[in-house]
Amino acid sequence: MLHDIVISPSILAADFARLGAEVADVAPAVEWVHVDVMDGHYVPNITLGNPVVASLRAATDLVLDLHLMITDPATYAPQLVERGADSITFHPEVTDDPRALVDRLHEMGARVGVAIKPDHPLSSVVELVPHVDLVLVMTVEPGFGGQSFRADVLPKLVEAAEFRDEHDLSFRLEVDGGIDPETAVAVARAGADTLVAGSAVFGHDDRTAAVGAIRAAAQRGRGVEGGG
Ligand code: DX5
Ligand code: ZN
């Protein structure tokens, strides 16, 4: 199944002192905005939590695409949905019963994703995959923006796309880390349909043009010329 390409700018690369204006600046060009929640334990970095998500919810109608890099998603994910998150993607290896969390978040009306670190195989999450709306294949080690894309992850993307087809599933296949107009071609060719980009969007003055360049590259990777 082929989803439309979605670009999800990561606010990790935005100016946090003027977050509402930064999100408004990308809003005409995108459907989603990616919100990285880090707790200083799962990853060696701290970003934001409930109050900022509530403020973002009040400030934008974009899909709030949350990426939880935290050791206790079972406690905090429901709170973040209550604050207005539309989609919650978590790293499942740190929680005792990830399937129960998926079900709970679905009951609350959220979309749910499962994230895989670069060195973890698809097989480590395969039992969850039929139950989620999104699979996030990390293309850098989680924790920081501005890292180099890991091309060694591409076979896992192909594997996930094939798994989706073979099992007649419809999850979105998201990539996150080092995505720019060059790497977007390769990930879209491998099957990604949802592209997170931090530096490659917020690092440019003209965000609409920056998003357009990534979108066009992804369409090229799919073999659709001039799209977006
Ligand atoms: C990294 C985060 C990413 C990050 C991507 O742990 O999950 O979302 O913001 O940043 P870039 O696009 O700059 O690699
Ligand atoms: Zn992220």
mmCIF file of C-alpha atoms in Angstrom, residues 34-183:
data_model
loop_
_atom_site.group_PDB
_atom_site.id
_atom_site.type_symbol
_atom_site.label_atom_id
_atom_site.label_comp_id
_atom_site.label_asym_id
_atom_site.label_seq_id
_atom_site.Cartn_x
_atom_site.Cartn_y
_atom_site.Cartn_z
ATOM 1 C CA HIS A 34 7.556 16.160 14.877
ATOM 2 C CA VAL A 35 8.013 16.650 18.620
ATOM 3 C CA ASP A 36 10.965 14.874 20.269
ATOM 4 C CA VAL A 37 10.395 14.137 23.957
ATOM 5 C CA MET A 38 13.661 13.160 25.692
ATOM 6 C CA ASP A 39 14.022 12.428 29.399
ATOM 7 C CA GLY A 40 17.788 12.409 29.965
ATOM 8 C CA HIS A 41 17.637 8.662 30.752
ATOM 9 C CA TYR A 42 16.674 6.831 27.586
ATOM 10 C CA VAL A 43 18.916 9.283 25.750
ATOM 11 C CA PRO A 44 21.551 11.661 27.163
ATOM 12 C CA ASN A 45 19.503 14.782 26.434
ATOM 13 C CA ILE A 46 16.408 16.529 27.832
ATOM 14 C CA THR A 47 13.898 18.412 25.678
ATOM 15 C CA LEU A 48 10.282 19.031 26.667
ATOM 16 C CA GLY A 49 7.115 17.512 28.112
ATOM 17 C CA ASN A 50 3.458 18.083 28.936
ATOM 18 C CA PRO A 51 3.309 21.912 29.157
ATOM 19 C CA VAL A 52 5.028 22.468 25.824
ATOM 20 C CA VAL A 53 2.817 19.899 24.091
ATOM 21 C CA ALA A 54 -0.288 21.597 25.526
ATOM 22 C CA SER A 55 0.960 24.962 24.233
ATOM 23 C CA LEU A 56 1.696 23.512 20.811
ATOM 24 C CA ARG A 57 -1.793 22.008 20.686
ATOM 25 C CA ALA A 58 -3.292 25.437 21.319
ATOM 26 C CA ALA A 59 -1.040 27.004 18.691
ATOM 27 C CA THR A 60 -1.489 24.707 15.679
ATOM 28 C CA ASP A 61 -3.840 22.345 13.865
ATOM 29 C CA LEU A 62 -0.964 20.328 12.429
ATOM 30 C CA VAL A 63 -0.753 16.672 13.404
ATOM 31 C CA LEU A 64 1.449 16.532 16.503
ATOM 32 C CA ASP A 65 3.759 13.591 15.768
ATOM 33 C CA LEU A 66 5.370 12.789 19.117
ATOM 34 C CA HIS A 67 8.540 10.715 19.364
ATOM 35 C CA LEU A 68 9.109 9.534 22.922
ATOM 36 C CA MET A 69 12.726 8.804 23.792
ATOM 37 C CA ILE A 70 11.977 8.074 27.441
ATOM 38 C CA THR A 71 12.320 5.098 29.768
ATOM 39 C CA ASP A 72 8.727 5.248 31.029
ATOM 40 C CA PRO A 73 6.385 5.693 28.068
ATOM 41 C CA ALA A 74 3.575 3.816 29.876
ATOM 42 C CA THR A 75 3.311 6.643 32.414
ATOM 43 C CA TYR A 76 3.864 9.667 30.188
ATOM 44 C CA ALA A 77 2.363 8.741 26.815
ATOM 45 C CA PRO A 78 -1.257 8.895 28.067
ATOM 46 C CA GLN A 79 -0.548 12.262 29.699
ATOM 47 C CA LEU A 80 0.809 13.576 26.415
ATOM 48 C CA VAL A 81 -2.311 12.401 24.569
ATOM 49 C CA GLU A 82 -4.413 14.257 27.138
ATOM 50 C CA ARG A 83 -2.370 17.383 26.370
ATOM 51 C CA GLY A 84 -3.215 17.059 22.686
ATOM 52 C CA ALA A 85 -0.720 14.727 20.987
ATOM 53 C CA ASP A 86 -2.267 13.110 17.896
ATOM 54 C CA SER A 87 0.320 10.394 17.440
ATOM 55 C CA ILE A 88 2.659 8.735 19.922
ATOM 56 C CA THR A 89 5.693 6.769 18.807
ATOM 57 C CA PHE A 90 7.697 5.049 21.515
ATOM 58 C CA HIS A 91 10.718 2.769 21.826
ATOM 59 C CA PRO A 92 9.133 -0.417 23.178
ATOM 60 C CA GLU A 93 12.140 -2.249 24.631
ATOM 61 C CA VAL A 94 12.001 -0.215 27.849
ATOM 62 C CA THR A 95 8.419 -1.001 28.740
ATOM 63 C CA ASP A 96 7.099 -4.266 30.240
ATOM 64 C CA ASP A 97 3.920 -4.562 28.206
ATOM 65 C CA PRO A 98 4.190 -2.479 25.032
ATOM 66 C CA ARG A 99 1.106 -4.119 23.521
ATOM 67 C CA ALA A 100 -1.009 -2.930 26.454
ATOM 68 C CA LEU A 101 0.288 0.609 25.929
ATOM 69 C CA VAL A 102 -0.559 0.465 22.220
ATOM 70 C CA ASP A 103 -4.104 -0.604 23.084
ATOM 71 C CA ARG A 104 -4.499 2.034 25.777
ATOM 72 C CA LEU A 105 -3.375 4.844 23.474
ATOM 73 C CA HIS A 106 -5.702 3.612 20.734
ATOM 74 C CA GLU A 107 -8.585 3.637 23.217
ATOM 75 C CA MET A 108 -7.732 7.276 23.940
ATOM 76 C CA GLY A 109 -8.051 8.033 20.223
ATOM 77 C CA ALA A 110 -4.361 8.467 19.417
ATOM 78 C CA ARG A 111 -2.387 7.009 16.574
ATOM 79 C CA VAL A 112 0.466 4.828 17.775
ATOM 80 C CA GLY A 113 3.900 4.097 16.403
ATOM 81 C CA VAL A 114 6.774 1.857 17.346
ATOM 82 C CA ALA A 115 10.383 3.049 16.973
ATOM 83 C CA ILE A 116 13.475 0.984 16.162
ATOM 84 C CA LYS A 117 17.050 2.120 16.859
ATOM 85 C CA PRO A 118 19.601 1.712 14.052
ATOM 86 C CA ASP A 119 21.204 -1.377 15.596
ATOM 87 C CA HIS A 120 17.952 -3.124 16.504
ATOM 88 C CA PRO A 121 16.431 -5.512 13.963
ATOM 89 C CA LEU A 122 12.857 -5.402 12.707
ATOM 90 C CA SER A 123 12.368 -8.777 14.402
ATOM 91 C CA SER A 124 12.690 -7.068 17.811
ATOM 92 C CA VAL A 125 9.326 -5.300 17.284
ATOM 93 C CA VAL A 126 7.649 -7.600 14.806
ATOM 94 C CA GLU A 127 4.898 -8.740 17.179
ATOM 95 C CA LEU A 128 3.791 -5.136 17.680
ATOM 96 C CA VAL A 129 3.921 -4.121 14.034
ATOM 97 C CA PRO A 130 0.495 -5.500 13.031
ATOM 98 C CA HIS A 131 -1.092 -3.410 15.805
ATOM 99 C CA VAL A 132 0.437 0.023 15.135
ATOM 100 C CA ASP A 133 -0.246 2.865 12.718
ATOM 101 C CA LEU A 134 3.386 3.758 12.142
ATOM 102 C CA VAL A 135 6.813 2.154 12.248
ATOM 103 C CA LEU A 136 9.685 4.571 12.840
ATOM 104 C CA VAL A 137 13.002 3.301 11.528
ATOM 105 C CA MET A 138 15.642 5.516 13.132
ATOM 106 C CA THR A 139 18.325 6.557 10.660
ATOM 107 C CA VAL A 140 20.568 7.947 13.435
ATOM 108 C CA GLU A 141 21.130 6.934 17.051
ATOM 109 C CA PRO A 142 18.355 8.770 18.955
ATOM 110 C CA GLY A 143 19.250 11.721 21.186
ATOM 111 C CA PHE A 144 20.516 14.592 19.077
ATOM 112 C CA GLY A 145 19.722 16.466 15.892
ATOM 113 C CA GLY A 146 22.210 17.195 13.156
ATOM 114 C CA GLN A 147 23.802 13.722 12.959
ATOM 115 C CA SER A 148 24.817 11.957 9.759
ATOM 116 C CA PHE A 149 22.377 9.615 8.071
ATOM 117 C CA ARG A 150 23.087 5.885 8.560
ATOM 118 C CA ALA A 151 22.848 4.263 5.134
ATOM 119 C CA ASP A 152 23.306 0.835 6.723
ATOM 120 C CA VAL A 153 19.686 1.111 7.907
ATOM 121 C CA LEU A 154 18.266 1.065 4.354
ATOM 122 C CA PRO A 155 17.877 -2.752 4.179
ATOM 123 C CA LYS A 156 15.699 -2.637 7.316
ATOM 124 C CA LEU A 157 13.420 -0.118 5.595
ATOM 125 C CA VAL A 158 13.079 -2.407 2.595
ATOM 126 C CA GLU A 159 12.352 -5.303 4.956
ATOM 127 C CA ALA A 160 9.658 -3.311 6.778
ATOM 128 C CA ALA A 161 8.018 -2.265 3.504
ATOM 129 C CA GLU A 162 8.019 -5.882 2.308
ATOM 130 C CA PHE A 163 6.587 -7.060 5.630
ATOM 131 C CA ARG A 164 3.786 -4.512 5.230
ATOM 132 C CA ASP A 165 2.926 -5.779 1.759
ATOM 133 C CA GLU A 166 3.191 -9.462 2.637
ATOM 134 C CA HIS A 167 0.880 -9.098 5.627
ATOM 135 C CA ASP A 168 -1.471 -6.622 3.969
ATOM 136 C CA LEU A 169 -0.807 -3.999 6.651
ATOM 137 C CA SER A 170 -1.150 -0.234 6.263
ATOM 138 C CA PHE A 171 1.196 1.363 8.795
ATOM 139 C CA ARG A 172 3.155 4.440 7.774
ATOM 140 C CA LEU A 173 6.878 3.906 7.440
ATOM 141 C CA GLU A 174 8.720 6.842 9.001
ATOM 142 C CA VAL A 175 12.412 7.724 9.002
ATOM 143 C CA ASP A 176 14.127 10.114 11.384
ATOM 144 C CA GLY A 177 17.681 11.418 11.451
ATOM 145 C CA GLY A 178 19.914 12.974 8.829
ATOM 146 C CA ILE A 179 17.101 13.372 6.290
ATOM 147 C CA ASP A 180 17.798 16.014 3.623
ATOM 148 C CA PRO A 181 17.133 16.335 -0.121
ATOM 149 C CA GLU A 182 19.893 13.850 -0.840
ATOM 150 C CA THR A 183 19.052 11.095 1.673
#
